[in-house]
Amino acid sequence: MLQNSRLNSALETIADDTAQITDDMQHMLAVDTCFPPGNGYGQFADLMTQLLTPMHFSFERVSVPEDLWQAPDGSASGERVNLLATLNCGAAENCNLYFHTDTVPAGDGWRFPPLALTVAEGKLFGRGAADMKGTIVAAMAAIRAAQACNLPLRFNPVFLLCTDEEGGLYPGIRYLAEQQRFAGHLLSFNGGAVPRIWAGCFGSIDLKIIITGRSAHSGDPLHGINAIEAALPLMNALYQLKGEVEQRTSAMPAPPHYQGKPLTSLLTLAAAQGGSKGSTIPERFELLINRRYAPEEAFDNVWQELTHCIQKAMQGSPALDVSVQMIGHLAPVANPDGPHWPRWQAALSQGFGFKAEEFKPWGSSTSSDMGWVQQAGMQEILLGGLARPDNRIHAADEFTTMADVIALSQSILAYLADEFQPTQGI
């Protein structure tokens, strides 16, 4: 697939760049961009400006207005700084390389410091190593190699380093797309190191329900209202709705590991919190539910079904108040196919060694902020990344491997390089 020794040299340069790759990842993982709350976006933008300036990028910071992203429960805090870093190579078209800079919270159970890079067992451990700071490192290595080898690029690379993908109420890429702050086509790195043709993904709603009762001594509960007990009819109703929701199938092709089973809508009772000690009637109970909805489902219908279930279950409840707060929402992605996909498939084959016949279209019931990009008018979205079934994304000891970072970097370089001429594609 390669016809030019300059491109060959650049690909080999990436393979020899492991020390810089390790150093870049070490710096990125050390910046706490966990969401919630998301306080570290400005610091991460400072770091990326520092790292990309020697490569002659130009920069623009765009902050999402607080009234758009602030969740009703106050779980989000800090300025929502999105960094647009552009390398103008004189090409006729931009390629927007999308990265979300936030990670999920570190969580418990780590064998290694979560907000640091640990190289052990042939792996690169740390929160964000795979999802998705490692993909930023890979893209940087690709640009560095192109510049070292004076390799002309077909597209001007634009790094979109964005906020609040991990369940935020108003992700940064949504704001950038709606404000038309970028043009060209888009390559998202919220995917995996697999021969996949992206067929889309489900939407996601995070809903917090707060039940308010009245505290009292549990040994003298006459004037108390137990918020947890008042919520039992609601939890039972939601669990019944869960059974109904999860009978609904999507026409979207399912991932290979589903072994022929279809993708279905999902409802999860995700978190519950209330009470403090045995001698006190709990005054407050919080329930977090997550609803994954297929592109075939309209948001308004999903929302109405959820709120109707809550209202019906809590009719006649002794609770003093029942509040419903949407604290996160990602729109579904419909078929994101388009003219740049054949070239991207060929580039993935160059980097990872995939065979053309291995590529299959499939979607997922996980979610992405790319749905907002589609709603803003950009239909085609390419997808790649570092995710694999076993690298513990969102769990303790998240990791990627140097081999995957190099392979992704080589894929990015091949896609961007003007001299890359796949057998088929644009």
Short mmCIF file of C-alpha atoms in Angstrom, two decimals:
data_model
loop_
_atom_site.label_atom_id
_atom_site.label_comp_id
_atom_site.label_asym_id
_atom_site.label_seq_id
_atom_site.Cartn_x
_atom_site.Cartn_y
_atom_site.Cartn_z
CA MET A 1 0.00 0.00 0.00
CA LEU A 2 3.03 2.26 0.43
CA GLN A 3 4.61 3.72 -2.67
CA ASN A 4 6.98 6.29 -1.23
CA SER A 5 10.10 5.95 0.86
CA ARG A 6 9.42 9.27 2.64
CA LEU A 7 6.17 7.90 4.05
CA ASN A 8 7.98 4.68 4.98
CA SER A 9 10.59 6.71 6.83
CA ALA A 10 7.94 8.66 8.72
CA LEU A 11 6.18 5.46 9.79
CA GLU A 12 9.50 4.07 11.03
CA THR A 13 10.16 7.33 12.87
CA ILE A 14 6.99 6.77 14.91
CA ALA A 15 8.15 3.29 15.91
CA ASP A 16 11.42 4.79 17.17
CA ASP A 17 9.68 7.60 19.11
CA THR A 18 8.77 5.62 22.23
CA ALA A 19 10.69 7.83 24.67
CA GLN A 20 8.81 10.97 23.60
CA ILE A 21 5.51 9.09 23.48
CA THR A 22 6.06 7.95 27.06
CA ASP A 23 7.03 11.45 28.19
CA ASP A 24 3.98 13.05 26.57
CA MET A 25 1.62 10.53 28.14
CA GLN A 26 3.23 11.00 31.53
CA HIS A 27 2.54 14.73 31.41
CA MET A 28 -1.06 14.31 30.23
CA LEU A 29 -2.10 11.69 32.78
CA ALA A 30 -0.73 13.85 35.60
CA VAL A 31 -3.32 16.58 34.91
CA ASP A 32 -6.54 15.79 36.75
CA THR A 33 -9.38 16.20 34.24
CA CYS A 34 -11.77 13.81 35.97
CA PHE A 35 -15.42 14.55 35.32
CA PRO A 36 -17.24 15.15 37.52
CA PRO A 37 -16.31 17.81 38.46
CA GLY A 38 -14.05 18.81 35.52
CA ASN A 39 -11.85 21.40 37.19
CA GLY A 40 -8.70 20.72 35.19
CA TYR A 41 -9.61 21.72 31.64
CA GLY A 42 -7.74 25.02 31.71
CA GLN A 43 -4.60 23.36 33.05
CA PHE A 44 -4.80 20.68 30.37
CA ALA A 45 -5.22 23.32 27.66
CA ASP A 46 -2.09 25.03 29.02
CA LEU A 47 -0.17 21.75 28.78
CA MET A 48 -1.34 21.04 25.23
CA THR A 49 -0.40 24.55 24.14
CA GLN A 50 3.05 23.99 25.57
CA LEU A 51 3.43 20.61 23.82
CA LEU A 52 2.05 21.67 20.42
CA THR A 53 3.73 25.09 20.11
CA PRO A 54 7.07 23.61 18.93
CA MET A 55 5.12 21.92 16.08
CA HIS A 56 3.91 25.36 14.89
CA PHE A 57 0.22 24.93 15.75
CA SER A 58 -1.95 28.00 16.24
CA PHE A 59 -4.45 28.06 19.09
CA GLU A 60 -7.93 29.21 20.00
CA ARG A 61 -9.62 28.71 23.35
CA VAL A 62 -13.40 28.48 23.45
CA SER A 63 -15.21 28.21 26.78
CA VAL A 64 -18.77 26.89 26.99
CA PRO A 65 -21.06 29.38 28.79
CA GLU A 66 -21.77 28.22 32.33
CA ASP A 67 -25.54 28.41 31.97
CA LEU A 68 -25.34 25.63 29.36
CA TRP A 69 -23.14 23.10 31.20
CA GLN A 70 -23.98 23.62 34.85
CA ALA A 71 -25.92 20.60 36.10
CA PRO A 72 -28.80 21.17 38.56
CA ASP A 73 -27.04 19.11 41.23
CA GLY A 74 -23.85 21.19 41.09
CA SER A 75 -21.70 18.16 40.22
CA ALA A 76 -19.81 20.08 37.52
CA SER A 77 -17.45 22.93 38.34
CA GLY A 78 -14.63 24.87 36.72
CA GLU A 79 -14.29 26.71 33.40
CA ARG A 80 -15.12 24.54 30.36
CA VAL A 81 -12.04 25.35 28.25
CA ASN A 82 -11.95 23.76 24.79
CA LEU A 83 -8.73 24.12 22.82
CA LEU A 84 -8.66 24.24 19.02
CA ALA A 85 -5.10 23.68 17.77
CA THR A 86 -4.61 24.11 14.01
CA LEU A 87 -1.63 23.19 11.86
CA ASN A 88 -2.01 25.02 8.55
CA CYS A 89 -0.17 23.02 5.91
CA GLY A 90 -1.73 24.83 2.97
CA ALA A 91 -4.11 21.97 2.22
CA ALA A 92 -7.53 22.60 0.73
CA GLU A 93 -9.42 20.71 3.46
CA ASN A 94 -9.19 20.44 7.23
CA CYS A 95 -9.32 17.13 9.08
CA ASN A 96 -10.65 17.71 12.59
CA LEU A 97 -9.13 15.25 15.06
CA TYR A 98 -11.54 15.05 18.00
CA PHE A 99 -10.42 14.14 21.52
CA HIS A 100 -12.28 14.50 24.80
CA THR A 101 -9.87 15.62 27.47
CA ASP A 102 -11.95 14.52 30.45
CA THR A 103 -11.77 11.12 32.11
CA VAL A 104 -14.04 9.35 34.54
CA PRO A 105 -12.99 9.67 38.21
CA ALA A 106 -10.11 7.45 39.25
CA GLY A 107 -12.24 5.20 41.47
CA ASP A 108 -11.00 2.48 43.80
CA GLY A 109 -9.07 -0.74 43.35
CA TRP A 110 -5.96 0.52 41.55
CA ARG A 111 -2.65 -1.30 41.88
CA PHE A 112 -0.87 1.78 40.51
CA PRO A 113 -1.29 5.55 41.01
CA PRO A 114 -4.28 6.37 38.77
CA LEU A 115 -3.29 9.94 37.85
CA ALA A 116 0.21 9.02 36.72
CA LEU A 117 1.78 6.85 34.06
CA THR A 118 3.05 3.47 35.21
CA VAL A 119 4.93 1.30 32.72
CA ALA A 120 4.64 -2.28 33.93
CA GLU A 121 3.80 -5.76 32.66
CA GLY A 122 4.28 -4.56 29.08
CA LYS A 123 1.45 -2.02 29.50
CA LEU A 124 0.90 1.69 30.02
CA PHE A 125 -1.33 2.14 33.09
CA GLY A 126 -3.21 5.26 34.17
CA ARG A 127 -6.62 6.91 34.06
CA GLY A 128 -7.02 8.12 30.49
CA ALA A 129 -4.25 5.95 29.02
CA ALA A 130 -6.77 4.37 26.62
CA ASP A 131 -9.77 6.70 27.02
CA MET A 132 -8.48 8.89 25.62
CA LYS A 133 -5.33 10.86 26.37
CA GLY A 134 -3.28 8.08 24.78
CA THR A 135 -4.93 8.90 21.46
CA ILE A 136 -3.76 12.52 21.72
CA VAL A 137 -0.24 11.21 22.27
CA ALA A 138 -0.58 9.05 19.14
CA ALA A 139 -1.73 11.99 17.01
CA MET A 140 1.14 14.13 18.25
CA ALA A 141 3.62 11.41 17.34
CA ALA A 142 2.15 11.28 13.83
CA ILE A 143 2.57 15.04 13.30
CA ARG A 144 6.06 14.96 14.78
CA ALA A 145 7.09 12.19 12.34
CA ALA A 146 5.59 14.01 9.35
CA GLN A 147 7.54 17.14 10.21
CA ALA A 148 10.78 15.26 10.85
CA CYS A 149 10.54 13.64 7.39
CA ASN A 150 9.18 16.71 5.55
CA LEU A 151 6.12 14.67 4.58
CA PRO A 152 3.40 16.71 2.81
CA LEU A 153 -0.07 16.35 4.28
CA ARG A 154 -3.33 16.09 2.33
CA PHE A 155 -5.35 17.69 5.15
CA ASN A 156 -4.66 20.47 7.64
CA PRO A 157 -4.83 18.76 11.07
CA VAL A 158 -7.05 20.51 13.62
CA PHE A 159 -6.95 19.11 17.15
CA LEU A 160 -10.32 19.59 18.88
CA LEU A 161 -9.50 19.09 22.56
CA CYS A 162 -12.93 19.11 24.17
CA THR A 163 -14.72 19.00 27.51
CA ASP A 164 -17.41 16.95 29.24
CA GLU A 165 -17.80 13.83 27.09
CA GLU A 166 -18.09 11.59 30.14
CA GLY A 167 -21.81 12.21 30.66
CA GLY A 168 -21.82 15.99 30.74
CA LEU A 169 -24.95 18.02 30.21
CA TYR A 170 -23.44 20.12 27.40
CA PRO A 171 -20.19 18.68 25.96
CA GLY A 172 -17.68 21.06 24.43
CA ILE A 173 -17.87 19.51 20.96
CA ARG A 174 -21.61 20.19 20.95
CA TYR A 175 -20.98 23.88 21.55
CA LEU A 176 -18.21 24.06 18.95
CA ALA A 177 -20.39 22.33 16.35
CA GLU A 178 -23.45 24.46 17.06
CA GLN A 179 -21.35 27.63 16.92
CA GLN A 180 -19.72 26.41 13.66
CA ARG A 181 -16.24 26.85 15.10
CA PHE A 182 -14.71 24.22 12.82
CA ALA A 183 -15.10 23.09 9.21
CA GLY A 184 -14.04 20.05 7.20
CA HIS A 185 -14.57 16.42 8.15
CA LEU A 186 -14.18 14.87 11.58
CA LEU A 187 -12.21 11.91 12.93
CA SER A 188 -13.24 10.88 16.46
CA PHE A 189 -10.89 8.85 18.64
CA ASN A 190 -13.57 7.61 21.00
CA GLY A 191 -13.41 4.16 19.38
CA GLY A 192 -11.29 1.05 19.44
CA ALA A 193 -8.25 -0.65 17.98
CA VAL A 194 -10.46 -2.92 15.88
CA PRO A 195 -11.43 -3.30 12.19
CA ARG A 196 -14.76 -1.62 12.67
CA ILE A 197 -16.94 0.43 10.35
CA TRP A 198 -18.89 2.59 12.78
CA ALA A 199 -22.64 2.12 12.41
CA GLY A 200 -23.55 4.58 15.17
CA CYS A 201 -24.40 4.39 18.86
CA PHE A 202 -27.17 4.93 21.38
CA GLY A 203 -28.04 8.10 23.24
CA SER A 204 -27.67 8.34 27.00
CA ILE A 205 -29.63 10.19 29.70
CA ASP A 206 -28.48 10.48 33.31
CA LEU A 207 -31.41 11.32 35.57
CA LYS A 208 -31.18 12.09 39.27
CA ILE A 209 -34.33 11.74 41.40
CA ILE A 210 -34.30 13.30 44.86
CA ILE A 211 -36.87 12.17 47.44
CA THR A 212 -37.27 14.47 50.44
CA GLY A 213 -38.77 13.23 53.70
CA ARG A 214 -38.41 14.37 57.32
CA SER A 215 -35.76 13.22 59.76
CA ALA A 216 -36.59 11.83 63.17
CA HIS A 217 -35.20 9.45 65.76
CA SER A 218 -35.69 5.89 64.52
CA GLY A 219 -36.79 4.94 68.05
CA ASP A 220 -39.44 7.67 68.03
CA PRO A 221 -40.42 7.97 64.36
CA LEU A 222 -43.90 9.44 64.80
CA HIS A 223 -43.22 12.69 62.92
CA GLY A 224 -40.58 11.31 60.56
CA ILE A 225 -40.94 10.52 56.86
CA ASN A 226 -38.48 7.87 55.70
CA ALA A 227 -37.21 9.03 52.30
CA ILE A 228 -35.77 5.62 51.43
CA GLU A 229 -38.98 3.76 52.21
CA ALA A 230 -40.99 6.41 50.34
CA ALA A 231 -38.84 5.67 47.27
CA LEU A 232 -39.56 1.91 47.25
CA PRO A 233 -42.63 2.19 44.94
CA LEU A 234 -40.53 4.28 42.58
CA MET A 235 -37.70 1.76 42.45
CA ASN A 236 -40.17 -1.05 41.85
CA ALA A 237 -41.84 0.93 39.03
CA LEU A 238 -38.51 1.74 37.42
CA TYR A 239 -37.45 -1.88 37.64
CA GLN A 240 -40.68 -2.90 35.92
CA LEU A 241 -40.09 -0.26 33.24
CA LYS A 242 -36.58 -1.62 32.81
CA GLY A 243 -38.05 -4.97 31.76
CA GLU A 244 -40.27 -3.29 29.19
CA VAL A 245 -37.54 -1.02 27.82
CA GLU A 246 -35.03 -3.82 27.38
CA GLN A 247 -37.40 -5.74 25.10
CA ARG A 248 -36.98 -3.03 22.44
CA THR A 249 -34.44 -3.90 19.77
CA SER A 250 -32.54 -1.66 17.39
CA ALA A 251 -31.86 -2.27 13.72
CA MET A 252 -28.29 -1.08 14.31
CA PRO A 253 -25.87 -4.00 13.78
CA ALA A 254 -24.61 -5.33 17.11
CA PRO A 255 -20.92 -5.79 18.05
CA PRO A 256 -19.31 -9.16 17.27
CA HIS A 257 -19.21 -10.17 20.94
CA TYR A 258 -23.04 -10.09 21.03
CA GLN A 259 -22.90 -13.32 19.02
CA GLY A 260 -25.95 -12.52 16.92
CA LYS A 261 -28.08 -11.01 19.69
CA PRO A 262 -29.54 -7.58 18.90
CA LEU A 263 -28.79 -4.31 20.60
CA THR A 264 -31.60 -3.30 22.96
CA SER A 265 -32.58 -0.18 24.81
CA LEU A 266 -31.37 -0.12 28.41
CA LEU A 267 -32.41 1.28 31.76
CA THR A 268 -30.04 1.04 34.73
CA LEU A 269 -30.58 1.91 38.37
CA ALA A 270 -27.04 3.18 38.62
CA ALA A 271 -26.60 4.68 42.09
CA ALA A 272 -28.54 5.13 45.34
CA GLN A 273 -27.62 7.23 48.33
CA GLY A 274 -29.46 8.03 51.54
CA GLY A 275 -29.32 7.79 55.29
CA SER A 276 -26.48 8.19 57.77
CA LYS A 277 -26.97 5.95 60.83
CA GLY A 278 -29.33 3.42 62.31
CA SER A 279 -30.82 5.78 64.89
CA THR A 280 -32.00 8.36 62.33
CA ILE A 281 -34.90 8.28 59.90
CA PRO A 282 -33.35 9.30 56.55
CA GLU A 283 -34.61 12.66 55.32
CA ARG A 284 -33.16 12.49 51.80
CA PHE A 285 -32.70 9.76 49.22
CA GLU A 286 -31.04 10.18 45.83
CA LEU A 287 -31.47 7.74 42.96
CA LEU A 288 -29.46 7.95 39.74
CA ILE A 289 -30.77 6.17 36.68
CA ASN A 290 -29.27 5.86 33.21
CA ARG A 291 -31.34 5.36 30.08
CA ARG A 292 -29.69 4.27 26.82
CA TYR A 293 -31.92 4.94 23.84
CA ALA A 294 -31.57 3.84 20.22
CA PRO A 295 -31.55 6.22 17.23
CA GLU A 296 -35.03 4.86 16.43
CA GLU A 297 -36.36 6.30 19.70
CA ALA A 298 -37.29 9.97 19.91
CA PHE A 299 -35.87 11.81 22.91
CA ASP A 300 -39.22 13.43 23.74
CA ASN A 301 -40.89 10.01 23.95
CA VAL A 302 -38.11 8.62 26.13
CA TRP A 303 -38.28 11.60 28.46
CA GLN A 304 -42.06 11.47 28.71
CA GLU A 305 -41.98 7.75 29.52
CA LEU A 306 -39.46 8.27 32.32
CA THR A 307 -41.18 11.23 33.91
CA HIS A 308 -44.61 9.58 33.65
CA CYS A 309 -43.26 6.50 35.42
CA ILE A 310 -41.87 8.64 38.23
CA GLN A 311 -45.00 10.72 38.64
CA LYS A 312 -47.31 7.70 38.66
CA ALA A 313 -45.17 5.78 41.15
CA MET A 314 -45.00 8.71 43.57
CA GLN A 315 -48.70 9.61 43.51
CA GLY A 316 -49.98 9.56 47.08
CA SER A 317 -46.44 9.28 48.46
CA PRO A 318 -45.78 10.64 51.96
CA ALA A 319 -42.62 12.31 50.62
CA LEU A 320 -42.52 16.09 51.04
CA ASP A 321 -40.92 16.58 47.65
CA VAL A 322 -39.82 14.64 44.56
CA SER A 323 -37.46 16.43 42.18
CA VAL A 324 -36.21 15.16 38.84
CA GLN A 325 -32.95 16.48 37.39
CA MET A 326 -31.33 15.61 34.06
CA ILE A 327 -27.61 15.86 34.81
CA GLY A 328 -26.22 14.32 31.62
CA HIS A 329 -27.36 13.80 28.04
CA LEU A 330 -25.66 12.47 24.91
CA ALA A 331 -27.67 12.25 21.69
CA PRO A 332 -27.59 9.03 19.61
CA VAL A 333 -25.48 8.72 16.47
CA ALA A 334 -27.20 7.47 13.33
CA ASN A 335 -25.26 5.92 10.44
CA PRO A 336 -22.10 8.11 10.20
CA ASP A 337 -20.91 6.76 6.82
CA GLY A 338 -19.41 9.04 4.19
CA PRO A 339 -16.80 9.46 1.45
CA HIS A 340 -13.72 9.55 3.69
CA TRP A 341 -14.35 6.16 5.29
CA PRO A 342 -12.56 4.01 2.64
CA ARG A 343 -9.34 6.02 3.08
CA TRP A 344 -9.58 5.75 6.87
CA GLN A 345 -10.12 1.97 6.66
CA ALA A 346 -7.03 1.67 4.49
CA ALA A 347 -5.07 3.79 6.96
CA LEU A 348 -6.17 1.58 9.87
CA SER A 349 -5.04 -1.43 7.87
CA GLN A 350 -1.66 0.26 7.37
CA GLY A 351 -1.19 0.91 11.09
CA PHE A 352 -2.76 -2.16 12.72
CA GLY A 353 -2.32 -4.70 9.94
CA PHE A 354 -6.05 -5.34 9.48
CA LYS A 355 -7.20 -7.11 6.34
CA ALA A 356 -9.89 -5.52 4.21
CA GLU A 357 -12.26 -8.43 4.72
CA GLU A 358 -12.03 -8.06 8.51
CA PHE A 359 -13.89 -4.74 8.54
CA LYS A 360 -17.51 -5.09 9.63
CA PRO A 361 -20.13 -2.43 10.39
CA TRP A 362 -21.44 -2.40 13.94
CA GLY A 363 -22.82 0.00 16.48
CA SER A 364 -23.12 -0.07 20.24
CA SER A 365 -25.36 0.82 23.15
CA THR A 366 -22.52 2.87 24.62
CA SER A 367 -22.74 6.58 23.84
CA SER A 368 -20.78 9.42 22.32
CA ASP A 369 -21.01 13.18 22.08
CA MET A 370 -20.84 12.83 18.29
CA GLY A 371 -24.64 12.78 18.17
CA TRP A 372 -24.59 16.52 18.83
CA VAL A 373 -22.18 16.96 15.90
CA GLN A 374 -24.65 15.18 13.62
CA GLN A 375 -27.51 17.31 14.89
CA ALA A 376 -25.45 20.39 14.05
CA GLY A 377 -25.24 19.22 10.43
CA MET A 378 -22.11 17.05 10.08
CA GLN A 379 -23.25 13.53 9.15
CA GLU A 380 -19.99 11.70 8.36
CA ILE A 381 -17.84 10.86 11.39
CA LEU A 382 -14.78 8.62 11.19
CA LEU A 383 -13.92 6.54 14.25
CA GLY A 384 -10.75 5.04 15.69
CA GLY A 385 -9.01 4.79 19.02
CA LEU A 386 -7.27 2.59 21.55
CA ALA A 387 -10.19 0.79 23.21
CA ARG A 388 -10.06 -2.99 23.47
CA PRO A 389 -12.38 -5.30 25.44
CA ASP A 390 -9.70 -6.07 28.01
CA ASN A 391 -8.02 -2.71 28.70
CA ARG A 392 -10.30 -1.77 31.59
CA ILE A 393 -11.63 1.56 30.37
CA HIS A 394 -13.65 3.21 33.21
CA ALA A 395 -12.30 0.59 35.66
CA ALA A 396 -9.29 0.33 37.94
CA ASP A 397 -5.93 -0.27 36.22
CA GLU A 398 -6.97 1.17 32.86
CA PHE A 399 -4.19 0.60 30.35
CA THR A 400 -3.10 0.65 26.76
CA THR A 401 0.06 -0.67 25.11
CA MET A 402 2.91 1.01 23.31
CA ALA A 403 2.22 -1.25 20.31
CA ASP A 404 -1.34 0.09 20.02
CA VAL A 405 -0.27 3.72 20.44
CA ILE A 406 2.30 3.28 17.68
CA ALA A 407 -0.21 1.49 15.41
CA LEU A 408 -2.81 4.23 15.90
CA SER A 409 -0.19 6.91 15.28
CA GLN A 410 0.88 5.20 12.05
CA SER A 411 -2.78 5.00 10.98
CA ILE A 412 -3.24 8.73 11.60
CA LEU A 413 -0.07 9.55 9.71
CA ALA A 414 -1.05 7.42 6.73
CA TYR A 415 -4.50 9.01 6.59
CA LEU A 416 -3.12 12.55 6.69
CA ALA A 417 -0.19 11.94 4.31
CA ASP A 418 -0.72 13.16 0.76
CA GLU A 419 1.48 10.37 -0.57
CA PHE A 420 -0.64 7.63 0.97
CA GLN A 421 -2.51 6.07 -1.93
CA PRO A 422 -4.79 3.21 -0.87
CA THR A 423 -5.99 0.82 -3.52
CA GLN A 424 -9.53 2.08 -2.98
CA GLY A 425 -10.81 5.27 -1.44
CA ILE A 426 -10.48 8.99 -1.89
#
